[in-house]
Every structure is written in structure tokens, then in C-alpha cells.
């Protein structure tokens, strides 16, 4: 199913779809995040799209926007992050999208974090060669509820 997965630069016309993806209650629970309201979402994406150091890609499946993936600098290290619309989970899309991004982004080491309970994201990272670097309890913040976080690294 994941053969039709492609990455392209995020375009402003993608943002309404990506906004709806991050509002999905099951996705919110899986990723352990607090969704952004429209104003915060728009401000976040304006910042991303204006930063030449961020690689932000829309994930498409046979032309349909199904998520996004990015590489960015956070707390002094290079990281990746992604979000797939719930109706497309379990199809190998995130794994394929991350593999495609890793062909473009040759920076190493590359880091990723996810909720320790997010088995789907952990499988994606492991399939793409990331290894567990550690786990820790993360306190609640404006963006994230308190949870156990797993940190992964690709060397």
C-alpha cells in the first residue's frame, strides 16, 4: 500500500488538511499532544515555513495529503517528526515517508522522540534504523501532557 507515498514541500493549501489531522482525538491520545487552535496552528506553520533550516514535507498517497514530516533543530540537535492521518495508520505510510526523508536528509546523528506508549511510532523509527537512546518522564507543558517519552537516535 505504501508504494504511492511521496514527499513534497509543504504548501499553504495543505495547511487546512494538516490542521484537521492534528484535531483527531485518537491521534491526540496516541501522540500524547495537546492540539493547537487555529491561531496557534497558523503561527506555528508560519514559523516553520519561514525558517530555511527546517525541512517540511507533505506526505501524499497517490496524490492525497495524508500527513507531514519534518527535520528541524531543537535543543541543539537535529530531529525528525511526523504525523499521519488516523485513517491511514497501519499502511506503512509513515515508515515509507521517513525512509524517503532519510534519503534527502543525510545529517547524523538524527533524533526523534515519541510517547513511550506510541507503539506505532516506535515501530516506524525502529524500521528506519533508529535505536532507543533512553526514556524519561516529561512534565506537562502547553503543547504536551505529562508522559513517559522515548528518545531514539539514528547514527
C-alpha positions in Angstrom: 0.0 0.0 0.0 2.9 2.4 0.7 4.3 2.4 -2.8 2.3 5.5 -3.8 3.8 7.5 -0.9 5.6 10.7 -2.0 7.0 13.7 -0.2 6.8 17.3 -1.5 7.3 20.7 0.1 4.5 21.8 2.3 2.3 24.3 0.6 -0.1 26.7 2.3 -3.0 24.9 0.6 -2.1 21.8 2.6 -2.5 23.6 6.0 -6.3 23.2 6.4 -5.9 19.4 5.9 -3.0 19.2 8.3 -4.9 21.3 10.8 -7.8 18.8 10.8 -5.3 15.9 11.2 -4.0 17.3 14.4 -7.5 17.6 15.9 -8.3 13.9 15.7 -8.9 12.7 19.3 -7.3 9.3 18.7 -4.3 10.8 17.1 -4.0 13.2 20.1 -4.1 10.3 22.5 -1.6 8.3 20.6 0.9 11.1 20.2 0.2 12.5 23.7 -0.1 16.1 22.5 -2.4 19.0 23.1 -3.9 20.1 19.7 -3.4 23.6 18.6 -6.2 26.0 17.9 -6.4 27.6 14.5 -4.5 30.7 15.6 -1.6 28.7 17.2 -1.5 26.3 14.3 -1.2 29.1 11.8 1.5 30.8 13.8 3.4 27.5 14.2 3.3 26.8 10.5 4.2 30.4 9.5 7.3 30.0 11.7 8.2 26.6 10.1 7.7 27.7 6.5 9.7 30.9 7.0 12.7 29.0 8.5 15.1 27.9 5.8 16.7 25.5 8.3 13.5 23.4 8.6 12.8 20.7 6.0 9.0 20.4 6.0 7.3 17.9 3.6 3.7 17.0 2.9 3.2 13.2 2.7 0.9 12.2 -0.1 -0.5 8.8 -1.0 -1.5 8.7 -4.7 -1.8 12.5 -4.6 -3.9 12.7 -1.4 -2.5 14.6 1.6 -2.2 12.1 4.4 0.3 13.8 6.7 3.5 15.7 7.1 7.1 15.0 8.1 9.9 17.4 9.0 13.5 17.7 10.1 14.4 20.6 12.4 16.8 21.7 15.0 15.6 21.6 18.7 17.6 21.9 21.8 20.8 21.8 19.9 20.1 18.6 18.0 18.6 17.6 14.7 15.3 15.9 15.0 12.5 14.4 12.9 8.8 14.4 13.5 5.8 13.3 11.6 2.0 13.0 11.7 -0.2 10.6 9.7 -4.0 11.0 9.5 -5.6 8.3 11.5 -7.5 6.8 8.6 -4.1 5.9 7.0 -2.5 4.3 10.0 -1.2 0.7 9.6 -0.4 1.0 5.9 3.3 1.6 6.1 3.0 5.2 5.1 4.9 6.7 8.0 7.7 4.2 7.5 7.9 4.9 3.8 7.8 8.7 4.4 10.6 8.5 6.9 12.7 6.4 4.7 12.2 8.9 1.8 13.1 11.8 4.1 16.2 10.0 5.3 17.3 9.7 1.6 17.2 13.5 1.5 18.5 14.4 4.9 21.9 12.9 5.5 22.6 14.7 8.8 23.6 12.2 11.5 23.0 11.8 14.3 19.3 12.4 13.9 17.0 12.2 16.9 13.3 11.5 17.4 11.1 11.5 20.4 7.7 10.0 21.0 5.4 8.9 23.8 6.6 5.6 25.2 3.1 4.3 24.7 3.1 5.2 21.0 3.8 1.7 19.6 3.1 2.7 16.0 5.7 5.5 16.0 8.2 3.3 17.8 7.9 0.6 15.1 8.3 3.3 12.4 11.5 4.6 14.0 13.0 1.1 14.5 12.2 0.0 11.0 14.1 3.0 9.7 17.2 2.2 11.8 16.7 4.4 14.9 17.7 2.9 18.2 16.4 3.6 21.7 18.7 6.1 23.5 16.6 6.3 26.6 13.3 7.1 28.3 12.3 9.8 30.8 9.3 11.3 32.4 8.4 14.6 30.7 6.4 17.2 32.7 3.3 18.8 31.2 3.8 21.8 29.1 1.5 23.9 26.9 2.0 21.5 24.0 2.3 18.2 25.8 0.6 16.4 28.7 3.0 14.8 31.2 4.1 11.4 29.9 6.9 9.0 29.6 8.9 9.9 26.5 11.2 7.6 24.5 14.2 9.1 22.7 15.6 7.5 19.6 18.7 8.1 17.6 20.0 7.3 14.1 23.8 7.4 13.8 
